[in-house]
Coordinates of C-alpha atoms in Angstrom, one line a residue:
Chain A
M23 CA -29.2 21.1 18.5
P24 CA -25.4 21.2 18.3
E25 CA -23.4 19.6 21.1
F26 CA -21.0 22.5 21.2
Q27 CA -21.5 26.2 20.7
Q28 CA -18.0 26.7 19.4
I29 CA -15.1 24.5 18.5
A30 CA -11.6 25.9 18.1
I31 CA -9.3 23.8 15.8
L32 CA -5.6 24.5 16.2
G33 CA -3.9 23.5 13.0
V34 CA -6.2 23.4 10.0
G35 CA -4.5 20.8 7.8
L36 CA -5.8 17.4 6.6
I37 CA -7.0 16.3 10.0
G38 CA -8.0 19.7 11.4
G39 CA -9.7 20.6 8.2
S40 CA -11.6 17.3 8.0
I41 CA -12.8 17.7 11.6
G42 CA -14.1 21.1 10.7
L43 CA -15.9 19.8 7.6
A44 CA -17.4 16.9 9.5
A45 CA -18.4 18.9 12.5
Q46 CA -20.4 21.3 10.3
K47 CA -21.9 18.7 8.0
R48 CA -23.1 16.7 11.0
H49 CA -24.2 19.7 13.0
V50 CA -21.9 19.0 15.9
A51 CA -21.0 22.7 16.4
E52 CA -22.5 26.0 15.4
K53 CA -19.2 27.8 15.0
V54 CA -15.8 26.3 14.0
V55 CA -12.9 28.6 14.5
G56 CA -9.6 27.7 12.8
I57 CA -6.3 28.8 14.4
G58 CA -3.2 28.8 12.4
R59 CA 0.0 30.7 11.6
S60 CA -0.7 31.6 8.0
E61 CA -3.6 34.0 7.1
E62 CA -3.5 32.7 3.6
R63 CA -3.9 29.0 4.5
L64 CA -6.7 29.9 7.0
A65 CA -8.5 31.9 4.3
R66 CA -8.2 28.9 1.9
A67 CA -9.5 26.6 4.6
Q68 CA -12.5 28.9 5.2
R69 CA -13.2 29.1 1.4
Q70 CA -13.1 25.2 1.4
G71 CA -15.7 25.2 4.2
C72 CA -13.4 23.6 6.7
I73 CA -13.9 26.4 9.3
T74 CA -16.5 29.2 9.7
E75 CA -13.7 31.7 10.6
G76 CA -10.0 31.7 11.0
T77 CA -7.4 33.7 13.0
T78 CA -3.7 33.7 13.6
D79 CA -4.4 35.1 17.1
W80 CA -4.8 32.0 19.3
Q81 CA -6.1 34.0 22.3
A82 CA -8.9 35.4 20.2
G83 CA -9.5 32.0 18.6
I84 CA -10.1 30.1 21.8
R85 CA -12.3 32.8 23.3
G86 CA -15.8 31.3 23.7
A87 CA -14.8 27.8 22.7
D88 CA -16.2 25.0 24.7
L89 CA -14.1 22.4 22.8
I90 CA -10.5 22.9 21.6
V91 CA -9.0 20.3 19.2
V92 CA -5.3 20.5 18.9
C93 CA -4.2 19.1 15.5
S94 CA -0.6 20.1 15.5
P95 CA 2.5 17.9 15.0
V96 CA 2.9 15.8 18.1
E97 CA 5.9 17.6 19.6
A98 CA 3.9 20.9 19.5
I99 CA 0.9 19.7 21.3
V100 CA 2.1 19.9 24.9
P101 CA 3.5 23.5 24.7
L102 CA 0.4 24.7 22.8
V103 CA -2.0 23.2 25.4
E104 CA 0.1 24.6 28.3
Q105 CA 0.1 28.0 26.7
M106 CA -3.7 28.0 26.2
V107 CA -5.0 26.6 29.4
P108 CA -4.7 29.7 31.6
F109 CA -6.8 31.6 29.0
C110 CA -9.6 29.0 28.6
Q111 CA -13.1 29.7 29.9
P112 CA -14.2 27.5 32.8
G113 CA -15.5 24.1 31.6
T114 CA -13.5 24.1 28.4
I115 CA -12.6 20.6 27.1
I116 CA -9.3 20.2 25.2
T117 CA -8.5 17.2 23.1
D118 CA -5.9 16.5 20.4
A119 CA -5.3 14.3 17.4
G120 CA -1.7 13.3 18.1
S121 CA -0.4 10.0 16.8
T122 CA 1.5 9.2 20.0
K123 CA -0.1 9.5 23.4
Q124 CA 2.0 8.5 26.4
R125 CA 4.3 11.4 26.4
I126 CA 1.6 14.0 25.7
V127 CA -0.8 12.7 28.4
D128 CA 1.9 12.2 31.0
T129 CA 3.5 15.6 30.5
L130 CA 0.2 17.5 30.6
H131 CA -1.1 15.7 33.7
S132 CA 2.1 16.5 35.6
S133 CA 2.2 20.1 34.3
E134 CA 1.8 22.7 37.1
T135 CA -0.1 25.0 34.7
I136 CA -2.7 22.4 33.9
R137 CA -3.0 21.1 37.5
G138 CA -3.7 24.7 38.5
R139 CA -6.9 24.8 36.3
K140 CA -9.3 22.2 37.8
D141 CA -12.1 23.6 35.5
V142 CA -10.3 22.9 32.2
Y143 CA -10.2 19.3 31.0
F144 CA -7.7 17.5 28.8
V145 CA -8.6 14.2 27.2
G146 CA -6.1 12.6 24.7
S147 CA -7.4 11.3 21.4
H148 CA -6.0 9.8 18.2
P149 CA -8.3 9.5 15.2
M150 CA -6.8 6.6 13.1
A151 CA -7.4 8.3 9.8
G152 CA -5.2 10.2 7.6
S153 CA -3.3 10.1 4.3
D154 CA 0.2 10.5 2.9
K155 CA -1.1 13.9 1.8
S156 CA -1.2 17.0 4.0
G157 CA -3.0 20.3 4.0
S158 CA -6.7 21.4 4.1
D159 CA -6.8 20.9 0.3
F160 CA -7.1 17.2 1.0
A161 CA -9.6 17.5 3.9
V162 CA -12.8 15.5 3.5
A163 CA -16.0 15.4 5.6
D164 CA -16.1 11.6 5.7
L165 CA -12.5 11.1 6.9
F166 CA -13.6 9.6 10.2
E167 CA -16.5 7.6 9.0
N168 CA -16.1 3.9 9.8
R169 CA -12.6 4.7 11.2
V170 CA -11.4 4.1 14.7
T171 CA -10.6 6.9 17.1
I172 CA -8.7 6.0 20.2
V173 CA -9.4 8.0 23.4
T174 CA -6.8 7.5 26.1
P175 CA -8.1 8.3 29.6
V176 CA -5.9 8.0 32.7
A177 CA -6.7 8.2 36.4
E178 CA -6.6 12.0 36.3
T179 CA -9.1 12.3 33.4
E180 CA -12.4 13.9 34.2
R181 CA -15.1 11.4 33.4
T182 CA -17.7 13.8 32.0
A183 CA -15.1 15.4 29.7
Q184 CA -14.0 11.9 28.6
A185 CA -17.6 11.0 27.7
S186 CA -18.0 14.3 25.8
V187 CA -14.8 13.7 23.8
R188 CA -16.0 10.2 23.1
K189 CA -19.3 11.5 21.9
F190 CA -17.6 14.1 19.8
W191 CA -15.6 11.6 17.7
E192 CA -18.7 9.4 17.5
S193 CA -20.7 12.3 16.2
L194 CA -18.1 12.7 13.4
G195 CA -18.8 9.1 12.3
S196 CA -15.9 7.4 14.1
Q197 CA -16.0 4.3 16.2
V198 CA -14.3 5.0 19.6
L199 CA -12.0 2.7 21.5
E200 CA -10.7 3.6 24.9
M201 CA -7.4 2.4 26.2
S202 CA -4.4 3.7 28.2
P203 CA -1.8 5.8 26.5
G204 CA 0.7 3.1 26.9
Q205 CA -1.6 0.5 25.3
H206 CA -2.2 2.9 22.5
D207 CA 1.4 3.5 21.8
A208 CA 2.3 -0.1 21.9
G209 CA -0.6 -0.9 19.5
V210 CA 0.1 1.8 16.9
A211 CA 3.8 1.0 16.9
L212 CA 2.8 -2.3 15.3
T213 CA -0.2 -1.1 13.2
S214 CA 1.1 2.3 12.0
H215 CA 4.6 3.2 12.9
L216 CA 6.2 -0.1 11.8
P217 CA 4.4 -0.1 8.4
H218 CA 5.6 3.5 7.9
V219 CA 9.3 2.6 8.6
I220 CA 9.1 -0.5 6.4
A221 CA 7.4 1.4 3.6
S222 CA 10.1 4.1 3.8
L223 CA 12.9 1.6 3.8
L224 CA 11.4 -0.3 0.8
A225 CA 11.1 3.0 -1.2
A226 CA 14.6 4.1 0.0
S227 CA 16.2 0.8 -1.0
T228 CA 14.8 0.7 -4.5
P229 CA 17.5 2.0 -6.8
E230 CA 16.3 5.0 -8.8
S231 CA 17.2 3.3 -12.0
L232 CA 14.6 0.5 -11.2
L233 CA 11.7 2.8 -10.3
E234 CA 10.4 2.4 -13.9
L235 CA 10.0 -1.3 -13.1
T236 CA 7.6 -0.6 -10.2
S237 CA 3.9 -1.4 -10.5
T238 CA 0.8 -1.0 -8.4
G239 CA 2.2 -3.4 -5.8
W240 CA 5.2 -1.3 -5.1
A241 CA 3.1 1.9 -5.2
D242 CA 0.6 0.5 -2.6
T243 CA 3.3 -1.0 -0.3
T244 CA 5.3 2.3 -0.2
R245 CA 2.4 4.8 -0.4
V246 CA 2.8 6.1 3.2
A247 CA 6.5 6.8 2.6
G248 CA 5.3 9.9 0.7
G249 CA 4.2 11.3 4.1
D250 CA 5.7 14.4 5.7
V251 CA 9.2 13.5 7.0
E252 CA 9.1 16.0 9.9
L253 CA 5.7 14.8 11.1
W254 CA 7.0 11.2 11.1
R255 CA 10.3 12.1 12.8
Q256 CA 8.3 13.5 15.7
I257 CA 6.0 10.4 15.8
L258 CA 8.9 7.9 15.7
S259 CA 10.9 10.0 18.2
T260 CA 8.1 10.1 20.7
N261 CA 7.3 6.4 20.5
R262 CA 10.9 5.2 20.2
G263 CA 10.8 2.3 22.7
H264 CA 7.8 0.6 21.2
V265 CA 8.9 1.2 17.6
L266 CA 12.3 -0.3 18.4
Q267 CA 10.6 -3.4 19.8
S268 CA 8.4 -3.7 16.8
L269 CA 11.4 -3.4 14.4
A270 CA 13.4 -6.0 16.3
N271 CA 10.5 -8.5 16.1
F272 CA 10.0 -7.8 12.4
E273 CA 13.7 -8.4 11.8
K274 CA 13.5 -11.8 13.4
L275 CA 10.5 -12.7 11.3
L276 CA 12.2 -11.5 8.1
T277 CA 15.4 -13.5 9.0
A278 CA 13.2 -16.6 9.6
F279 CA 11.5 -16.2 6.3
R280 CA 14.8 -15.8 4.4
A281 CA 16.4 -18.7 6.2
S282 CA 13.5 -21.0 5.3
L283 CA 13.4 -19.8 1.7
E284 CA 17.2 -20.4 1.5
A285 CA 17.0 -23.9 3.1
G286 CA 14.1 -24.9 0.9
Q287 CA 11.9 -25.4 4.0
D288 CA 9.0 -24.2 1.8
E289 CA 6.2 -25.1 4.3
H290 CA 7.5 -22.5 6.7
W291 CA 7.5 -19.5 4.5
I292 CA 4.3 -20.5 2.7
T293 CA 2.6 -20.6 6.1
L294 CA 3.8 -17.0 6.7
L295 CA 2.3 -16.0 3.3
K296 CA -1.0 -17.7 4.3
Q297 CA -1.1 -16.0 7.7
G298 CA -0.4 -12.7 6.0
K299 CA -3.3 -13.2 3.6
H300 CA -5.6 -14.3 6.4
H301 CA -5.0 -11.1 8.4
R302 CA -5.2 -9.0 5.2
D303 CA -8.5 -10.6 4.3
I304 CA -9.9 -9.9 7.8
V305 CA -9.2 -6.2 7.3
G306 CA -10.6 -6.0 3.8
S307 CA -10.2 -3.2 1.3
Chain B
M13 CA -7.1 -3.4 -39.8
P14 CA -6.3 -5.7 -36.9
E15 CA -2.7 -6.9 -36.4
F16 CA -3.7 -10.4 -35.7
Q17 CA -6.5 -12.5 -37.1
Q18 CA -6.9 -14.6 -34.0
I19 CA -5.4 -14.5 -30.5
A20 CA -5.7 -17.4 -28.2
I21 CA -5.4 -16.6 -24.5
L22 CA -4.6 -19.5 -22.1
G23 CA -6.0 -18.7 -18.7
V24 CA -8.7 -16.1 -18.7
G25 CA -8.2 -14.6 -15.2
L26 CA -7.4 -11.0 -14.3
I27 CA -4.5 -10.7 -16.7
G28 CA -5.8 -12.9 -19.5
G29 CA -9.3 -11.3 -19.3
S30 CA -7.8 -7.8 -19.4
I31 CA -5.7 -8.7 -22.4
G32 CA -8.9 -9.9 -24.2
L33 CA -10.8 -6.8 -23.3
A34 CA -8.0 -4.4 -24.3
A35 CA -7.3 -6.3 -27.6
Q36 CA -10.9 -6.0 -28.6
K37 CA -11.4 -2.4 -27.5
R38 CA -8.2 -1.4 -29.4
H39 CA -9.0 -3.5 -32.4
V40 CA -5.8 -5.5 -32.1
A41 CA -7.4 -8.8 -33.1
E42 CA -10.6 -9.9 -34.8
K43 CA -11.1 -13.0 -32.7
V44 CA -10.1 -13.7 -29.1
V45 CA -10.4 -17.3 -28.1
G46 CA -10.1 -18.1 -24.4
I47 CA -8.8 -21.4 -23.3
G48 CA -9.4 -22.6 -19.8
R49 CA -10.4 -25.6 -17.6
S50 CA -13.8 -24.5 -16.5
E51 CA -16.7 -24.1 -19.0
E52 CA -18.5 -22.0 -16.4
R53 CA -15.6 -19.5 -16.0
L54 CA -15.1 -19.3 -19.8
A55 CA -18.8 -18.6 -20.3
R56 CA -18.6 -15.8 -17.6
A57 CA -15.5 -14.3 -19.3
Q58 CA -17.3 -14.3 -22.6
R59 CA -20.4 -12.6 -21.1
Q60 CA -18.0 -10.0 -19.6
G61 CA -16.7 -9.4 -23.1
C62 CA -13.1 -10.6 -22.3
I63 CA -13.2 -13.2 -25.1
T64 CA -15.2 -13.7 -28.3
E65 CA -15.4 -17.5 -27.6
G66 CA -14.1 -20.0 -25.1
T67 CA -13.1 -23.6 -25.1
T68 CA -11.7 -26.2 -22.7
D69 CA -10.1 -28.0 -25.6
W70 CA -6.8 -26.3 -26.1
Q71 CA -6.1 -28.0 -29.4
A72 CA -9.3 -26.5 -30.8
G73 CA -8.5 -23.2 -29.1
I74 CA -5.1 -22.6 -30.7
R75 CA -6.3 -23.7 -34.2
G76 CA -6.0 -20.7 -36.5
A77 CA -4.3 -18.5 -33.8
D78 CA -1.4 -16.4 -35.0
L79 CA -0.7 -15.2 -31.4
I80 CA -1.0 -17.3 -28.3
V81 CA -0.7 -15.5 -24.9
V82 CA -0.1 -17.9 -22.0
C83 CA -1.4 -16.3 -18.8
S84 CA -1.1 -19.3 -16.5
P85 CA 0.7 -19.4 -13.1
V86 CA 4.5 -19.4 -13.8
E87 CA 5.1 -23.0 -13.1
A88 CA 2.5 -24.1 -15.7
I89 CA 3.9 -22.0 -18.6
V90 CA 6.7 -24.2 -19.7
P91 CA 4.7 -27.5 -19.8
L92 CA 1.8 -25.8 -21.6
V93 CA 4.0 -24.2 -24.3
E94 CA 5.8 -27.6 -24.8
Q95 CA 2.5 -29.3 -25.2
M96 CA 1.1 -26.8 -27.7
V97 CA 4.0 -26.1 -29.9
P98 CA 3.7 -29.3 -32.1
F99 CA 0.1 -28.3 -32.9
C100 CA 0.7 -24.7 -33.8
Q101 CA 0.3 -23.5 -37.4
P102 CA 3.5 -22.3 -39.0
G103 CA 4.3 -18.7 -38.1
T104 CA 2.6 -18.8 -34.7
I105 CA 4.0 -16.5 -32.1
I106 CA 3.8 -17.5 -28.5
T107 CA 4.3 -15.1 -25.6
D108 CA 3.4 -15.3 -21.9
A109 CA 2.6 -13.0 -18.9
G110 CA 4.7 -14.8 -16.3
S111 CA 6.2 -12.8 -13.4
T112 CA 9.6 -14.5 -13.6
K113 CA 11.4 -15.1 -16.8
Q114 CA 14.9 -16.7 -16.6
R115 CA 13.7 -20.3 -15.9
I116 CA 10.8 -20.1 -18.5
V117 CA 13.0 -18.7 -21.3
D118 CA 16.0 -20.9 -20.6
T119 CA 13.9 -24.1 -20.3
L120 CA 11.9 -23.4 -23.5
H121 CA 14.9 -22.5 -25.6
S122 CA 16.7 -25.7 -24.6
S123 CA 13.6 -27.8 -25.1
E124 CA 13.8 -30.4 -27.9
T125 CA 10.2 -30.0 -28.7
I126 CA 10.6 -26.3 -29.3
R127 CA 13.9 -26.5 -31.1
G128 CA 12.2 -29.0 -33.5
R129 CA 9.8 -26.3 -34.7
K130 CA 11.8 -23.5 -36.3
D131 CA 8.5 -21.9 -37.6
V132 CA 7.0 -21.3 -34.1
Y133 CA 8.4 -18.4 -32.1
F134 CA 8.5 -17.9 -28.3
V135 CA 9.1 -14.5 -26.9
G136 CA 9.0 -14.0 -23.1
S137 CA 6.9 -11.1 -21.7
H138 CA 5.9 -9.7 -18.3
P139 CA 3.2 -7.0 -18.2
M140 CA 3.8 -5.2 -14.9
A141 CA 0.2 -4.8 -14.1
G142 CA -2.1 -6.6 -11.8
S143 CA -3.9 -6.6 -8.5
D144 CA -4.3 -8.5 -5.4
K145 CA -7.6 -9.7 -6.9
S146 CA -7.9 -12.6 -9.3
G147 CA -10.4 -13.8 -11.9
S148 CA -11.9 -12.3 -15.0
D149 CA -14.5 -10.4 -12.8
F150 CA -11.7 -7.9 -12.1
A151 CA -10.5 -7.7 -15.7
V152 CA -10.4 -4.1 -17.1
A153 CA -9.6 -2.9 -20.6
D154 CA -7.2 -0.3 -19.4
L155 CA -5.1 -2.5 -17.1
F156 CA -2.0 -2.0 -19.3
E157 CA -2.4 1.6 -20.1
N158 CA 0.6 3.6 -18.9
R159 CA 2.1 0.5 -17.4
V160 CA 5.4 -1.1 -18.3
T161 CA 5.6 -4.5 -20.0
I162 CA 9.0 -6.1 -20.1
V163 CA 9.9 -8.2 -23.1
T164 CA 12.9 -10.5 -22.5
P165 CA 14.6 -11.5 -25.7
V166 CA 17.7 -13.8 -25.8
A167 CA 20.1 -14.8 -28.5
E168 CA 17.7 -17.5 -29.8
T169 CA 14.7 -15.1 -30.1
E170 CA 13.5 -14.5 -33.6
R171 CA 13.7 -10.8 -34.2
T172 CA 10.5 -10.3 -36.2
A173 CA 8.5 -12.2 -33.6
Q174 CA 10.2 -10.0 -30.9
A175 CA 9.1 -6.9 -32.8
S176 CA 5.5 -8.2 -33.1
V177 CA 5.3 -9.0 -29.4
R178 CA 6.6 -5.6 -28.6
K179 CA 4.0 -4.0 -30.8
F180 CA 1.3 -6.2 -29.4
W181 CA 1.8 -4.9 -25.8
E182 CA 2.2 -1.3 -27.1
S183 CA -1.1 -1.6 -28.9
L184 CA -2.7 -2.6 -25.6
G185 CA -1.5 0.8 -24.2
S186 CA 1.7 -0.5 -22.5
Q187 CA 5.2 1.0 -22.5
V188 CA 7.6 -1.7 -23.5
L189 CA 11.1 -2.2 -22.1
E190 CA 13.4 -4.9 -23.4
M191 CA 16.0 -6.6 -21.2
S192 CA 17.5 -10.1 -20.6
P193 CA 15.5 -12.5 -18.5
G194 CA 18.2 -12.3 -15.8
Q195 CA 18.1 -8.5 -15.6
H196 CA 14.3 -8.8 -15.4
D197 CA 14.3 -11.3 -12.6
A198 CA 16.9 -9.3 -10.6
G199 CA 14.9 -6.1 -11.1
V200 CA 11.5 -7.4 -10.2
A201 CA 12.9 -9.2 -7.1
L202 CA 13.4 -5.6 -5.8
T203 CA 10.4 -3.8 -7.2
S204 CA 7.8 -6.5 -6.8
H205 CA 8.8 -9.7 -5.0
L206 CA 10.5 -8.0 -2.0
P207 CA 7.5 -5.7 -1.5
H208 CA 5.2 -8.7 -1.6
V209 CA 7.2 -10.6 1.1
I210 CA 7.5 -7.5 3.3
A211 CA 3.8 -6.8 3.0
S212 CA 2.9 -10.4 3.8
L213 CA 5.2 -10.4 6.9
L214 CA 3.8 -7.1 8.1
A215 CA 0.3 -8.5 7.8
A216 CA 1.3 -11.9 9.3
S217 CA 3.1 -10.2 12.3
T218 CA 0.2 -7.9 13.2
P219 CA -1.7 -9.7 16.1
E220 CA -5.3 -10.4 15.2
S221 CA -6.4 -8.5 18.3
L222 CA -4.7 -5.4 17.0
L223 CA -6.3 -5.5 13.5
E224 CA -9.0 -3.1 14.7
L225 CA -6.2 -0.5 15.3
T226 CA -5.2 -0.5 11.6
S227 CA -5.9 2.4 9.3
T228 CA -5.4 3.3 5.7
G229 CA -1.6 3.2 6.1
W230 CA -1.6 -0.5 7.2
A231 CA -4.2 -1.3 4.5
D232 CA -2.1 0.2 1.8
T233 CA 1.2 -1.2 3.0
T234 CA -0.2 -4.8 3.2
R235 CA -2.6 -4.7 0.3
V236 CA -0.6 -7.1 -1.9
A237 CA -0.5 -9.7 0.9
G238 CA -4.1 -10.5 0.0
G239 CA -2.9 -11.9 -3.3
D240 CA -3.2 -15.6 -4.2
V241 CA -0.7 -17.6 -2.1
E242 CA -0.1 -20.4 -4.6
L243 CA 0.7 -17.9 -7.4
W244 CA 3.2 -16.2 -5.1
R245 CA 4.7 -19.5 -4.0
Q246 CA 5.5 -20.1 -7.6
I247 CA 6.9 -16.7 -8.3
L248 CA 9.1 -16.7 -5.2
S249 CA 10.2 -20.3 -5.9
T250 CA 11.2 -19.6 -9.4
N251 CA 13.2 -16.4 -8.5
R252 CA 14.7 -17.7 -5.2
G253 CA 18.2 -16.5 -5.7
H254 CA 17.3 -12.9 -6.5
V255 CA 14.6 -12.8 -3.8
L256 CA 17.1 -14.1 -1.2
Q257 CA 19.6 -11.4 -2.2
S258 CA 17.0 -8.6 -1.9
L259 CA 15.8 -9.9 1.5
A260 CA 19.4 -10.0 2.8
N261 CA 19.9 -6.4 1.7
F262 CA 16.7 -5.2 3.2
E263 CA 17.5 -6.9 6.5
K264 CA 20.8 -5.0 6.6
L265 CA 19.0 -1.7 6.0
L266 CA 16.4 -2.4 8.6
T267 CA 19.1 -3.3 11.2
A268 CA 20.9 -0.1 10.4
F269 CA 17.7 1.9 10.8
R270 CA 16.9 0.3 14.1
A271 CA 20.5 0.7 15.4
S272 CA 20.5 4.4 14.6
L273 CA 17.0 4.9 16.2
E274 CA 18.2 3.1 19.3
A275 CA 21.5 5.0 19.5
G276 CA 19.8 8.4 19.0
Q277 CA 21.7 8.9 15.7
D278 CA 18.7 10.7 14.4
E279 CA 20.3 12.2 11.2
H280 CA 20.9 8.6 9.9
W281 CA 17.3 7.3 10.1
I282 CA 15.8 10.7 9.1
T283 CA 18.0 10.6 6.0
L284 CA 16.5 7.2 5.2
L285 CA 12.9 8.6 5.6
K286 CA 13.8 11.4 3.3
Q287 CA 15.3 9.1 0.7
G288 CA 12.2 7.0 0.9
K289 CA 10.0 10.0 0.3
H290 CA 12.1 11.1 -2.6
H291 CA 11.8 7.8 -4.4
R292 CA 8.1 7.6 -3.6
D293 CA 7.4 11.1 -4.9
I294 CA 9.2 10.3 -8.2
V295 CA 6.8 7.4 -8.8
G296 CA 3.7 9.4 -7.8
S297 CA 0.2 8.0 -7.2

């Protein structure tokens, strides 16, 4: 027995497409409607089994949906939700897959449009899964398995909807953690946004003439730098304060490492290598 | 017809074991003798097919070898080569797989022991292949395929031996580049040692309580931090000057990125993201 009769997915790329695949494979929904701007990309996503049908007409696409998952770039999420809410059937739950949460959750809960519909429920989410690749071509049904999804309730969040959203991600194979949007944004600044910036700068600073001297180490360390620049512009812009803090802390650590290497205070930098290995070994492959 | 009758590999770990596997698979040598300190590890490497026989007695192990490949941690290479040279048969070629080259090559060519044997030839090498894993359990026959090996001749290098060493790595599937030890060390400081330090510091600076918020991005970016700390201590110590320079340059770039993010000079940091993606896309998966 599916938990939802009909799911609408806005944006059928890597994340949206993988949600569609997983929802069908795990019988979470009977019908998965993809909403996008390109007929051609929707048709491809349908052929790939990501969605059961696709439409470029969002009003038609959300008709009958009891769950809407917005998988658009972070800056598009608020305007899309505001646009859709007046057209949702009573009881509709809306969640998203945005990589930053504070601005999205704050803006939506203070929006007049959304406050006007007490029978439509927004719950912020962030599935911590992804890739440097984009598009439904790279969608996989097991993307969320053994991965963490963060759900970010606030005082205004309707508790039944929150429980449904939690259960939704769990039914896709994900482990769910709940925390405030601010806690989320501070955490992922360190675990996702800082690594992205560092990887990009490493790749950017390697002279083109030396790229032939790179090996698997460079390739791993810089992999995420291949991600879509516009998506990352939006993520870093909407989490600027926390990212700045994480960059400043990292710079201090880097300076301390260099100073100790320069001064021959080898115990200091070796301790940092050991601490890095310790944390890396905890996470595993 | 094999190119060598007998290869001796000193240190049958990930690199040494993979050389043994590749040399046999590609019929580069008839006999591959592994030399190590642990009978048990040598027996395992032999069962895994990395070597045709193993011994803890290095004098016995190099007897009859026309090529010796030293795959020990970088600080051990010079003393091992100095110890072996007086016992080598005339015409023996010795190469190594050390990640830093200047100190090794300089020390060996100014060593009295080695200058006394005009009929034994040392040629420095660095196969740019590896893993954060160590031990022959992770050895694979295709480790060097489509990977670069750098050979570092100097004025004192015997040209026929240099050509043989080049051909040896090529016959294992590697693309060979030749450059001076100094050029090598400056290059890998940027393409290998800097990424290692950065990855270690990223992992070290992520609070343990936030490790559950990491995803594939963090895992990729920090993967090399799981490498053996003692091996990396030796690498960074023997390439200290170049590593310091690369760290100082990276700090400047990081500070510039942060300053522009803070000042809202978005074009500047977006350009760096684009440049990073450009370089990453050139290298590919």
